[in-house]
Amino acid sequence: MDAPHTSCAAPGRSSHLSPAPFRDGVSDAQTVPLRTILARRDLALEPLVPAAPDAHVRWATVSELLDPAPYLKGGELLLTAGTNLPTDPEALDRYVTALVSAQVTALGFGVTPVHDAVPDTLVARCRAHGLPLLLVPRETPFVAVSQAVGEELERLRLAGQRRFTAAGRSLTKAAIGATPVQELLTTLSAALGCWTQLLGTRPLGQVGRVPPLPDEAHELIRKVRTPGGPLSAKLWIPPDEVVLHAIGDQARDRTVLLLGRPKPLDSTDRAILGIAVALLGLLSRAQPAVVDDASRLATRLLLTGATPDTTVLRLLPALLTGDEPAPTAYRVLHARWTRPSSQPTPSPTLFRTRLVDDTSTPVRAILADQGTHHAHLELLDNLHAAGWLAALSRPVPGSALADADQEAAMLLIRAHATGRPLLPETQPDPLETLLETDEARAAARTLLGPLAGNDSTSRTLRTTLRAWLAHHGSWDRTAADLGAHRNSVRYRISRIERDLGIDLSDPEQRMRMWFALSRFPDDTPTHPTQRDISR
């Protein structure tokens, strides 16, 4: 057997490492196979110098420079019409050599109007240096090639996202099974196409055929298990790349998850592995850092989509109260850090819940209903005193957490405008009873018209309008809230008035827009830096 090669993560850091084919570290997960582009009949690209089966493209770009290498990152499908193609053999050789050194995936040569055919000398130099060369027919614009690469990248991204979501649900379901550890290993093996093994002082479970581990592997396992050691590592045991990840308490010996397969993990694989690691940590009830990661994941899963997955909902009472009686209702809290210092990691004690997701702005949390109005006011006041401006939804059953999430988001906008924490009205709003939820959302979509789209421009305009209305039409406060220039805010509001055919100086129109925004489905507002659409 070949000697294993090892790579160990820095202590305290996770490193689900995989080879990066390009010089700036871009991985295969951010590229598309060149063979996929060649298979597009609408492009009709013809390979003159074939590429390796595993060749990947990060983007298609056009350059007629004599030396485009300084402007490339590696992995490009470089398109040229040969406008400045050297005719001198030595200069042509330098041109091809520079592209190979820049790690260009392939050169696409467009025939006409400069050249009626691909020069034989270029074909010969590309073949000599191993640079794939494609003929781009006259009927195929370069922009069509670039667009095709973009389409394939987006298709792969969406497929990876769907795969991640499906695997997350399956792993979560496994975590509440009768034998959760073994079911998690089985589900992880199926999702990644690998063998898995969980090791403590003795084997705790395995799926698939685990190869004999060499001495170097046992030494690496010992390091990962040791408190203060690396959280993850990898080694090569032919034909598999083997990944190790710590599970358990940083203060004492940890268990180690091993998995192996011939193909290195891509970014989606590593994200799926992260879910499994978090859930195994949650099951161990041992390592606070890992449990926090699992709680973040559980919070996102519970607040994603119109209705949470029933298997995830079954975890909710145990995550919030452990062995205590299950809550009868839940609330969603949104909080924003208001002090100039860096945002701290939210404290479960301060937030009165373990289910906190601080991976985006604002911070979101799910907590058991405290029972009394005073208890919720006390929670909000304590958070405010600690530097968090927060808003809390009404109590809802677990199946309605998405609605509570949206309500908390809208309340936080109002809280941000007034500078005070906010609870929903204790008395039911009689206007709310006039419209069923589905009818209200349909009305909201009708009122918003072209602003109801799911594209980035529509989302930016809705976010701007929501903030502007919450700040009672203040240009400066809205601009500060969005991190945009006040002129950009003015432009966006004017565009909204033009697109909807309304006058927002009319209080009734403002009321209609607030009604629509507060009831628009799946539009929970956050405040990332807004892209300036005024140009």
Short mmCIF file of C-alpha atoms in Angstrom, two decimals:
data_model
loop_
_atom_site.label_atom_id
_atom_site.label_comp_id
_atom_site.label_asym_id
_atom_site.label_seq_id
_atom_site.Cartn_x
_atom_site.Cartn_y
_atom_site.Cartn_z
CA MET A 1 0.00 0.00 0.00
CA ASP A 2 1.25 3.48 -0.80
CA ALA A 3 2.40 5.59 2.11
CA PRO A 4 -0.37 7.85 3.42
CA HIS A 5 -0.07 11.60 3.08
CA THR A 6 -1.37 13.67 5.98
CA SER A 7 -2.56 17.25 6.34
CA CYS A 8 -3.50 18.57 9.78
CA ALA A 9 -5.65 21.60 10.59
CA ALA A 10 -4.46 24.41 12.79
CA PRO A 11 -5.66 24.02 16.39
CA GLY A 12 -9.14 25.35 16.98
CA ARG A 13 -9.95 25.68 13.31
CA SER A 14 -12.02 23.52 10.99
CA SER A 15 -10.33 22.49 7.75
CA HIS A 16 -12.42 20.23 5.51
CA LEU A 17 -9.65 20.75 3.01
CA SER A 18 -9.91 19.88 -0.66
CA PRO A 19 -7.53 20.58 -3.52
CA ALA A 20 -7.85 24.01 -5.10
CA PRO A 21 -7.03 23.77 -8.81
CA PHE A 22 -6.36 27.46 -9.38
CA ARG A 23 -3.76 29.83 -8.02
CA ASP A 24 -6.22 32.00 -6.05
CA GLY A 25 -7.77 29.02 -4.22
CA VAL A 26 -11.04 28.71 -6.17
CA SER A 27 -12.31 25.14 -5.85
CA ASP A 28 -14.08 22.89 -8.33
CA ALA A 29 -17.38 23.69 -6.60
CA GLN A 30 -17.12 27.23 -8.00
CA THR A 31 -16.48 26.03 -11.56
CA VAL A 32 -18.26 24.09 -14.28
CA PRO A 33 -16.79 21.10 -16.15
CA LEU A 34 -15.51 22.12 -19.58
CA ARG A 35 -17.16 19.02 -21.05
CA THR A 36 -20.53 20.49 -20.02
CA ILE A 37 -19.86 23.60 -22.11
CA LEU A 38 -18.65 21.49 -25.04
CA ALA A 39 -21.87 19.47 -24.87
CA ARG A 40 -24.00 22.58 -25.46
CA ARG A 41 -25.37 22.22 -28.98
CA ASP A 42 -26.29 25.89 -29.11
CA LEU A 43 -22.59 26.80 -28.94
CA ALA A 44 -21.24 24.18 -31.39
CA LEU A 45 -17.70 24.48 -30.01
CA GLU A 46 -15.21 22.15 -31.69
CA PRO A 47 -12.18 20.84 -29.77
CA LEU A 48 -9.02 21.07 -31.86
CA VAL A 49 -6.75 20.18 -28.94
CA PRO A 50 -8.79 18.10 -26.49
CA ALA A 51 -8.90 18.84 -22.76
CA ALA A 52 -8.56 16.42 -19.86
CA PRO A 53 -11.89 14.89 -18.74
CA ASP A 54 -11.70 16.70 -15.38
CA ALA A 55 -10.97 20.18 -16.81
CA HIS A 56 -13.06 22.89 -15.15
CA VAL A 57 -13.91 26.47 -16.13
CA ARG A 58 -14.53 29.32 -13.71
CA TRP A 59 -15.63 31.83 -16.37
CA ALA A 60 -15.36 32.73 -20.06
CA THR A 61 -13.61 36.00 -20.82
CA VAL A 62 -12.46 37.79 -23.97
CA SER A 63 -8.98 39.22 -24.45
CA GLU A 64 -7.02 40.31 -27.51
CA LEU A 65 -3.93 41.29 -25.49
CA LEU A 66 -0.54 39.92 -26.47
CA ASP A 67 -0.06 38.90 -22.81
CA PRO A 68 -3.37 38.59 -20.95
CA ALA A 69 -1.84 36.44 -18.19
CA PRO A 70 -1.44 39.27 -15.60
CA TYR A 71 -5.20 39.87 -15.78
CA LEU A 72 -6.27 36.25 -15.31
CA LYS A 73 -6.84 34.21 -12.15
CA GLY A 74 -6.69 30.73 -13.62
CA GLY A 75 -9.45 28.44 -14.81
CA GLU A 76 -10.74 30.75 -17.53
CA LEU A 77 -12.02 29.80 -20.96
CA LEU A 78 -10.14 32.55 -22.79
CA LEU A 79 -11.82 33.74 -26.00
CA THR A 80 -9.95 35.52 -28.77
CA ALA A 81 -10.45 36.39 -32.43
CA GLY A 82 -6.68 36.51 -32.88
CA THR A 83 -6.58 40.26 -33.55
CA ASN A 84 -3.06 40.56 -32.09
CA LEU A 85 -2.03 36.92 -32.41
CA PRO A 86 1.74 36.77 -32.96
CA THR A 87 2.90 35.43 -36.31
CA ASP A 88 6.50 34.96 -35.21
CA PRO A 89 6.93 31.35 -34.01
CA GLU A 90 8.89 32.31 -30.89
CA ALA A 91 6.39 35.04 -29.93
CA LEU A 92 3.50 32.62 -30.50
CA ASP A 93 5.22 30.04 -28.31
CA ARG A 94 5.63 32.66 -25.54
CA TYR A 95 1.92 33.54 -25.86
CA VAL A 96 0.79 29.92 -25.39
CA THR A 97 3.33 29.28 -22.62
CA ALA A 98 2.06 32.35 -20.71
CA LEU A 99 -1.54 31.06 -20.90
CA VAL A 100 -0.46 27.65 -19.60
CA SER A 101 1.45 29.31 -16.74
CA ALA A 102 -1.64 31.36 -15.91
CA GLN A 103 -3.58 28.08 -15.61
CA VAL A 104 -6.03 28.96 -18.38
CA THR A 105 -8.34 25.97 -18.82
CA ALA A 106 -8.80 26.37 -22.58
CA LEU A 107 -8.35 28.84 -25.41
CA GLY A 108 -11.38 29.49 -27.60
CA PHE A 109 -10.52 30.85 -31.04
CA GLY A 110 -13.26 32.61 -32.99
CA VAL A 111 -13.01 32.46 -36.77
CA THR A 112 -13.81 35.54 -38.86
CA PRO A 113 -13.53 38.43 -39.27
CA VAL A 114 -9.75 38.35 -38.54
CA HIS A 115 -8.99 34.71 -39.43
CA ASP A 116 -10.97 32.43 -41.71
CA ALA A 117 -9.56 29.39 -39.90
CA VAL A 118 -7.57 28.64 -36.78
CA PRO A 119 -3.87 29.04 -37.68
CA ASP A 120 -2.08 25.69 -37.90
CA THR A 121 0.86 27.15 -35.99
CA LEU A 122 -1.43 27.94 -33.02
CA VAL A 123 -2.86 24.41 -33.07
CA ALA A 124 0.65 22.99 -33.08
CA ARG A 125 1.87 25.18 -30.19
CA CYS A 126 -1.25 24.42 -28.09
CA ARG A 127 -0.80 20.70 -28.70
CA ALA A 128 2.88 20.91 -27.80
CA HIS A 129 2.19 22.67 -24.49
CA GLY A 130 -1.00 20.80 -23.60
CA LEU A 131 -3.30 23.82 -23.83
CA PRO A 132 -6.83 22.78 -24.90
CA LEU A 133 -7.92 24.71 -28.00
CA LEU A 134 -11.51 25.16 -29.14
CA LEU A 135 -12.86 26.48 -32.41
CA VAL A 136 -15.68 28.98 -31.87
CA PRO A 137 -17.75 29.03 -35.06
CA ARG A 138 -18.72 32.25 -36.74
CA GLU A 139 -22.37 31.79 -35.72
CA THR A 140 -21.52 31.70 -31.98
CA PRO A 141 -20.98 35.13 -30.36
CA PHE A 142 -18.42 35.23 -27.57
CA VAL A 143 -21.09 36.61 -25.27
CA ALA A 144 -23.14 33.44 -25.81
CA VAL A 145 -20.22 31.36 -24.52
CA SER A 146 -19.88 33.57 -21.42
CA GLN A 147 -23.63 33.38 -20.84
CA ALA A 148 -23.58 29.60 -21.14
CA VAL A 149 -20.84 29.31 -18.51
CA GLY A 150 -22.86 31.58 -16.20
CA GLU A 151 -26.01 29.50 -16.72
CA GLU A 152 -24.20 26.25 -15.94
CA LEU A 153 -22.60 27.75 -12.81
CA GLU A 154 -26.00 28.87 -11.55
CA ARG A 155 -27.51 25.48 -12.33
CA LEU A 156 -24.78 23.76 -10.30
CA ARG A 157 -25.23 26.22 -7.45
CA LEU A 158 -28.96 25.58 -7.25
CA ALA A 159 -28.44 21.82 -7.45
CA GLY A 160 -25.95 22.01 -4.59
CA GLN A 161 -28.35 24.12 -2.56
CA ARG A 162 -31.17 21.60 -3.07
CA ARG A 163 -28.85 18.74 -2.18
CA PHE A 164 -27.71 20.52 0.99
CA THR A 165 -31.30 21.18 2.09
CA ALA A 166 -32.39 17.60 1.46
CA ALA A 167 -29.37 16.19 3.28
CA GLY A 168 -29.94 18.55 6.21
CA ARG A 169 -33.49 17.32 6.63
CA SER A 170 -32.45 13.68 6.37
CA LEU A 171 -29.68 14.12 8.93
CA THR A 172 -31.99 15.94 11.32
CA LYS A 173 -34.55 13.16 10.99
CA ALA A 174 -31.82 10.63 11.70
CA ALA A 175 -30.78 12.53 14.84
CA ILE A 176 -34.17 11.85 16.45
CA GLY A 177 -34.31 8.20 15.49
CA ALA A 178 -34.18 5.24 17.85
CA THR A 179 -30.40 4.83 17.30
CA PRO A 180 -29.44 8.39 16.37
CA VAL A 181 -25.64 7.99 16.12
CA GLN A 182 -25.80 4.98 13.82
CA GLU A 183 -28.61 6.53 11.77
CA LEU A 184 -26.63 9.74 11.40
CA LEU A 185 -23.60 7.80 10.15
CA THR A 186 -25.77 5.84 7.73
CA THR A 187 -27.43 8.99 6.40
CA LEU A 188 -24.10 10.81 6.08
CA SER A 189 -22.57 7.89 4.19
CA ALA A 190 -25.50 7.85 1.76
CA ALA A 191 -25.38 11.63 1.25
CA LEU A 192 -21.63 11.76 0.56
CA GLY A 193 -21.07 8.32 -0.95
CA CYS A 194 -18.42 7.43 1.63
CA TRP A 195 -17.63 5.09 4.49
CA THR A 196 -17.86 6.54 8.00
CA GLN A 197 -16.63 5.60 11.45
CA LEU A 198 -17.01 7.26 14.86
CA LEU A 199 -14.16 6.57 17.28
CA GLY A 200 -13.90 7.23 21.00
CA THR A 201 -11.86 5.09 23.32
CA ARG A 202 -13.50 2.34 21.24
CA PRO A 203 -15.43 2.29 17.94
CA LEU A 204 -18.87 3.84 18.44
CA GLY A 205 -20.31 3.04 15.03
CA GLN A 206 -19.40 2.64 11.39
CA VAL A 207 -20.96 2.33 7.95
CA GLY A 208 -19.29 0.74 4.94
CA ARG A 209 -15.93 -0.96 4.64
CA VAL A 210 -13.36 0.93 6.72
CA PRO A 211 -9.82 0.24 5.46
CA PRO A 212 -7.02 -0.76 7.82
CA LEU A 213 -5.62 2.41 9.36
CA PRO A 214 -1.84 2.91 9.22
CA ASP A 215 0.19 4.18 12.16
CA GLU A 216 0.11 7.72 10.75
CA ALA A 217 -3.69 7.67 10.86
CA HIS A 218 -3.75 6.52 14.49
CA GLU A 219 -1.34 9.33 15.39
CA LEU A 220 -3.55 11.86 13.63
CA ILE A 221 -6.63 10.52 15.43
CA ARG A 222 -4.80 10.94 18.74
CA LYS A 223 -4.01 14.58 17.93
CA VAL A 224 -7.60 15.37 16.92
CA ARG A 225 -8.95 13.73 20.10
CA THR A 226 -6.57 15.66 22.35
CA PRO A 227 -8.02 18.81 24.05
CA GLY A 228 -6.65 21.88 22.31
CA GLY A 229 -5.69 19.84 19.25
CA PRO A 230 -6.89 20.45 15.70
CA LEU A 231 -10.62 20.15 15.08
CA SER A 232 -10.12 18.46 11.73
CA ALA A 233 -7.51 16.93 9.48
CA LYS A 234 -7.17 14.72 6.42
CA LEU A 235 -4.88 12.06 5.03
CA TRP A 236 -4.61 9.92 1.91
CA ILE A 237 -5.11 6.16 2.26
CA PRO A 238 -5.27 4.93 -1.35
CA PRO A 239 -7.66 4.99 -3.00
CA ASP A 240 -9.46 7.25 -0.50
CA GLU A 241 -9.04 10.74 0.85
CA VAL A 242 -9.88 10.39 4.55
CA VAL A 243 -11.26 13.32 6.56
CA LEU A 244 -11.19 13.40 10.38
CA HIS A 245 -13.30 15.73 12.51
CA ALA A 246 -13.48 16.13 16.28
CA ILE A 247 -16.78 15.70 18.09
CA GLY A 248 -17.11 16.51 21.77
CA ASP A 249 -15.74 18.55 24.63
CA GLN A 250 -12.70 20.77 24.12
CA ALA A 251 -11.83 20.23 27.79
CA ARG A 252 -11.54 16.44 27.60
CA ASP A 253 -10.89 13.68 25.10
CA ARG A 254 -13.15 14.00 22.12
CA THR A 255 -14.64 11.45 19.77
CA VAL A 256 -13.47 11.55 16.16
CA LEU A 257 -15.56 11.18 13.01
CA LEU A 258 -13.74 9.59 10.07
CA LEU A 259 -15.00 9.37 6.52
CA GLY A 260 -13.35 8.41 3.28
CA ARG A 261 -13.93 8.19 -0.46
CA PRO A 262 -11.78 8.50 -3.60
CA LYS A 263 -13.14 11.92 -4.65
CA PRO A 264 -12.25 14.95 -2.47
CA LEU A 265 -15.15 16.72 -0.76
CA ASP A 266 -16.52 19.79 -2.52
CA SER A 267 -18.09 22.79 -0.79
CA THR A 268 -21.58 21.22 -0.67
CA ASP A 269 -20.13 18.00 0.73
CA ARG A 270 -18.29 19.96 3.42
CA ALA A 271 -21.46 21.84 4.33
CA ILE A 272 -23.33 18.54 4.70
CA LEU A 273 -20.49 17.20 6.83
CA GLY A 274 -20.81 20.32 8.98
CA ILE A 275 -24.46 19.49 9.69
CA ALA A 276 -23.54 15.95 10.73
CA VAL A 277 -20.75 17.22 12.99
CA ALA A 278 -23.10 19.72 14.60
CA LEU A 279 -25.82 17.13 15.20
CA LEU A 280 -23.37 14.60 16.62
CA GLY A 281 -22.14 17.33 18.95
CA LEU A 282 -25.71 18.09 19.93
CA LEU A 283 -26.30 14.43 20.71
CA SER A 284 -23.16 14.26 22.81
CA ARG A 285 -24.35 17.22 24.94
CA ALA A 286 -20.70 17.73 25.62
CA GLN A 287 -19.08 20.53 23.65
CA PRO A 288 -20.59 24.02 23.97
CA ALA A 289 -19.02 25.28 20.76
CA VAL A 290 -20.41 22.42 18.69
CA VAL A 291 -23.79 22.57 20.40
CA ASP A 292 -23.94 26.27 19.52
CA ASP A 293 -23.29 25.41 15.88
CA ALA A 294 -26.08 22.84 15.97
CA SER A 295 -28.42 25.36 17.60
CA ARG A 296 -27.69 27.89 14.87
CA LEU A 297 -28.46 25.25 12.27
CA ALA A 298 -31.66 24.17 14.04
CA THR A 299 -32.80 27.80 14.27
CA ARG A 300 -32.28 28.36 10.55
CA LEU A 301 -34.09 25.15 9.66
CA LEU A 302 -37.04 26.04 11.89
CA LEU A 303 -37.34 29.54 10.40
CA THR A 304 -36.86 28.52 6.76
CA GLY A 305 -39.89 28.06 4.55
CA ALA A 306 -43.57 28.58 5.20
CA THR A 307 -43.84 25.48 7.39
CA PRO A 308 -40.90 23.83 9.19
CA ASP A 309 -40.20 20.17 8.50
CA THR A 310 -42.10 18.02 10.99
CA THR A 311 -38.96 16.10 11.92
CA VAL A 312 -37.20 19.34 12.89
CA LEU A 313 -40.23 20.48 14.87
CA ARG A 314 -40.03 17.36 17.00
CA LEU A 315 -36.61 18.51 18.22
CA LEU A 316 -37.86 21.95 19.26
CA PRO A 317 -39.15 21.22 22.80
CA ALA A 318 -36.03 19.27 23.75
CA LEU A 319 -33.74 22.00 22.42
CA LEU A 320 -35.52 24.67 24.47
CA THR A 321 -36.41 22.95 27.73
CA GLY A 322 -34.55 19.60 27.80
CA ASP A 323 -36.32 17.29 30.20
CA GLU A 324 -38.74 19.94 31.45
CA PRO A 325 -42.35 20.06 30.25
CA ALA A 326 -42.63 21.10 26.60
CA PRO A 327 -43.70 24.71 25.94
CA THR A 328 -47.22 25.28 24.69
CA ALA A 329 -46.23 28.26 22.52
CA TYR A 330 -43.12 29.88 21.07
CA ARG A 331 -41.96 33.36 20.14
CA VAL A 332 -39.39 34.61 17.65
CA LEU A 333 -37.03 37.39 18.66
CA HIS A 334 -35.05 39.67 16.34
CA ALA A 335 -32.21 41.74 17.80
CA ARG A 336 -29.69 44.22 16.45
CA TRP A 337 -26.43 45.22 18.15
CA THR A 338 -26.52 48.99 18.70
CA ARG A 339 -23.13 49.85 20.16
CA PRO A 340 -20.08 50.96 18.12
CA SER A 341 -18.01 48.02 19.40
CA SER A 342 -17.93 44.71 17.52
CA GLN A 343 -21.03 42.57 17.95
CA PRO A 344 -20.45 39.91 20.63
CA THR A 345 -21.58 36.30 20.37
CA PRO A 346 -25.14 36.23 21.79
CA SER A 347 -25.35 34.68 25.23
CA PRO A 348 -27.98 31.91 25.61
CA THR A 349 -28.43 33.06 29.21
CA LEU A 350 -29.15 36.65 28.18
CA PHE A 351 -31.41 35.61 25.29
CA ARG A 352 -33.09 32.94 27.47
CA THR A 353 -32.72 30.34 24.72
CA ARG A 354 -30.15 28.12 23.06
CA LEU A 355 -31.80 28.57 19.66
CA VAL A 356 -29.97 31.66 18.43
CA ASP A 357 -28.79 32.27 14.87
CA ASP A 358 -26.19 35.04 14.70
CA THR A 359 -24.93 34.24 11.20
CA SER A 360 -26.86 37.13 9.65
CA THR A 361 -28.23 40.54 10.58
CA PRO A 362 -30.41 40.83 12.57
CA VAL A 363 -29.77 38.07 15.09
CA ARG A 364 -32.77 35.71 15.29
CA ALA A 365 -33.81 33.51 18.19
CA ILE A 366 -36.62 31.11 19.07
CA LEU A 367 -37.70 30.95 22.69
CA ALA A 368 -40.47 29.46 24.74
CA ASP A 369 -43.33 31.81 25.55
CA GLN A 370 -42.56 33.34 28.96
CA GLY A 371 -46.21 33.41 29.96
CA THR A 372 -46.57 37.00 31.12
CA HIS A 373 -46.26 40.39 29.46
CA HIS A 374 -43.97 41.52 32.27
CA ALA A 375 -41.55 38.65 31.67
CA HIS A 376 -41.21 39.56 28.01
CA LEU A 377 -40.71 43.25 28.79
CA GLU A 378 -38.01 42.28 31.28
CA LEU A 379 -36.27 40.19 28.62
CA LEU A 380 -36.31 43.06 26.11
CA ASP A 381 -35.12 45.56 28.74
CA ASN A 382 -32.25 43.30 29.79
CA LEU A 383 -31.21 42.90 26.16
CA HIS A 384 -31.42 46.66 25.62
CA ALA A 385 -29.27 47.32 28.67
CA ALA A 386 -26.69 44.90 27.27
CA GLY A 387 -26.60 46.70 23.90
CA TRP A 388 -29.22 44.76 21.94
CA LEU A 389 -32.29 46.44 20.46
CA ALA A 390 -34.87 43.70 20.09
CA ALA A 391 -38.45 42.96 19.09
CA LEU A 392 -40.54 39.93 20.00
CA SER A 393 -43.36 38.27 18.09
CA ARG A 394 -46.68 37.05 19.39
CA PRO A 395 -46.83 33.50 20.81
CA VAL A 396 -47.42 30.91 18.09
CA PRO A 397 -47.43 27.12 17.75
CA GLY A 398 -44.30 25.57 16.32
CA SER A 399 -45.88 25.20 12.90
CA ALA A 400 -46.29 28.99 12.62
CA LEU A 401 -42.70 30.03 13.41
CA ALA A 402 -42.21 31.48 9.91
CA ASP A 403 -45.11 33.91 10.47
CA ALA A 404 -43.67 34.86 13.86
CA ASP A 405 -40.29 35.41 12.21
CA GLN A 406 -41.81 37.85 9.76
CA GLU A 407 -43.72 39.66 12.50
CA ALA A 408 -40.58 40.02 14.62
CA ALA A 409 -38.71 41.40 11.59
CA MET A 410 -41.36 44.06 10.98
CA LEU A 411 -41.48 44.97 14.68
CA LEU A 412 -37.70 45.39 14.74
CA ILE A 413 -37.91 47.92 11.92
CA ARG A 414 -40.36 49.96 13.99
CA ALA A 415 -38.20 49.48 17.07
CA HIS A 416 -35.15 50.68 15.14
CA ALA A 417 -37.04 53.77 14.01
CA THR A 418 -38.03 54.68 17.60
CA GLY A 419 -34.90 53.40 19.35
CA ARG A 420 -36.98 51.34 21.82
CA PRO A 421 -37.55 47.57 22.10
CA LEU A 422 -40.96 46.48 20.94
CA LEU A 423 -43.60 43.88 21.76
CA PRO A 424 -46.72 43.28 19.66
CA GLU A 425 -49.94 44.81 20.86
CA THR A 426 -51.50 42.75 23.63
CA GLN A 427 -55.00 43.39 22.30
CA PRO A 428 -55.86 41.85 18.92
CA ASP A 429 -55.97 44.30 16.05
CA PRO A 430 -59.57 44.36 14.76
CA LEU A 431 -58.29 45.16 11.27
CA GLU A 432 -56.30 41.93 11.25
CA THR A 433 -59.52 39.91 11.49
CA LEU A 434 -60.90 41.42 8.27
CA LEU A 435 -58.55 39.48 6.01
CA GLU A 436 -57.44 35.88 6.11
CA THR A 437 -53.69 35.35 5.79
CA ASP A 438 -53.87 34.08 2.20
CA GLU A 439 -56.12 36.96 1.19
CA ALA A 440 -53.83 39.48 2.89
CA ARG A 441 -50.79 38.12 1.08
CA ALA A 442 -52.58 38.16 -2.27
CA ALA A 443 -53.62 41.76 -1.64
CA ALA A 444 -50.05 42.65 -0.67
CA ARG A 445 -48.69 41.18 -3.91
CA THR A 446 -51.27 43.12 -5.93
CA LEU A 447 -50.48 46.41 -4.19
CA LEU A 448 -46.73 45.97 -4.65
CA GLY A 449 -47.10 45.17 -8.36
CA PRO A 450 -43.65 45.18 -10.02
CA LEU A 451 -42.01 45.42 -6.58
CA ALA A 452 -43.26 41.91 -5.76
CA GLY A 453 -40.59 40.21 -7.86
CA ASN A 454 -37.92 37.92 -6.44
CA ASP A 455 -35.02 39.62 -8.24
CA SER A 456 -32.39 41.63 -6.37
CA THR A 457 -33.70 44.99 -7.63
CA SER A 458 -37.24 44.32 -6.35
CA ARG A 459 -35.89 43.15 -2.98
CA THR A 460 -33.71 46.27 -2.69
CA LEU A 461 -36.64 48.55 -3.50
CA ARG A 462 -38.87 46.79 -0.93
CA THR A 463 -36.16 47.06 1.72
CA THR A 464 -35.69 50.76 0.97
CA LEU A 465 -39.42 51.50 1.04
CA ARG A 466 -39.85 49.58 4.29
CA ALA A 467 -37.05 51.50 5.99
CA TRP A 468 -38.22 54.84 4.59
CA LEU A 469 -41.76 54.31 5.85
CA ALA A 470 -40.48 53.16 9.26
CA HIS A 471 -38.44 56.36 9.52
CA HIS A 472 -41.47 58.48 8.55
CA GLY A 473 -39.93 59.61 5.28
CA SER A 474 -36.61 60.77 6.72
CA TRP A 475 -34.01 60.62 3.96
CA ASP A 476 -31.02 60.85 6.29
CA ARG A 477 -32.17 58.27 8.81
CA THR A 478 -33.19 55.85 6.05
CA ALA A 479 -29.82 56.28 4.31
CA ALA A 480 -27.97 55.69 7.57
CA ASP A 481 -30.05 52.60 8.31
CA LEU A 482 -29.40 51.10 4.85
CA GLY A 483 -25.78 52.18 4.58
CA ALA A 484 -26.62 54.04 1.36
CA HIS A 485 -26.30 57.63 0.15
CA ARG A 486 -29.36 59.81 0.70
CA ASN A 487 -29.49 60.55 -3.03
CA SER A 488 -29.75 56.82 -3.70
CA VAL A 489 -32.68 56.64 -1.29
CA ARG A 490 -34.38 59.55 -3.08
CA TYR A 491 -33.83 57.86 -6.42
CA ARG A 492 -35.29 54.57 -5.22
CA ILE A 493 -38.37 56.19 -3.67
CA SER A 494 -38.94 58.20 -6.86
CA ARG A 495 -38.59 55.03 -8.90
CA ILE A 496 -41.13 53.25 -6.66
CA GLU A 497 -43.60 56.11 -7.14
CA ARG A 498 -43.07 55.97 -10.89
CA ASP A 499 -43.31 52.19 -11.16
CA LEU A 500 -46.46 51.99 -9.00
CA GLY A 501 -48.05 55.20 -10.20
CA ILE A 502 -48.54 56.52 -6.66
CA ASP A 503 -47.67 59.62 -4.65
CA LEU A 504 -46.02 58.67 -1.36
CA SER A 505 -46.66 62.08 0.11
CA ASP A 506 -50.25 60.84 0.40
CA PRO A 507 -50.73 59.26 3.89
CA GLU A 508 -53.22 56.77 2.49
CA GLN A 509 -50.71 55.51 -0.06
CA ARG A 510 -48.09 55.15 2.68
CA MET A 511 -50.57 53.16 4.74
CA ARG A 512 -51.28 50.89 1.77
CA MET A 513 -47.59 50.27 1.19
CA TRP A 514 -46.95 49.48 4.86
CA PHE A 515 -49.87 47.05 4.82
CA ALA A 516 -48.45 45.35 1.73
CA LEU A 517 -44.86 45.17 2.99
CA SER A 518 -45.88 43.80 6.40
CA ARG A 519 -47.88 41.00 4.77
CA PHE A 520 -45.68 40.19 1.81
CA PRO A 521 -44.90 36.43 1.96
CA ASP A 522 -41.37 35.18 2.56
CA ASP A 523 -39.87 38.64 2.65
CA THR A 524 -38.28 38.78 6.10
CA PRO A 525 -36.31 42.02 6.09
CA THR A 526 -32.64 42.18 6.92
CA HIS A 527 -30.18 45.02 6.56
CA PRO A 528 -27.16 44.02 4.54
CA THR A 529 -25.37 46.78 2.68
CA GLN A 530 -27.69 47.60 -0.17
CA ARG A 531 -26.50 47.54 -3.76
CA ASP A 532 -26.84 51.01 -5.22
CA ILE A 533 -29.33 50.61 -8.08
CA SER A 534 -29.34 54.30 -8.91
CA ARG A 535 -26.69 53.78 -11.59
#
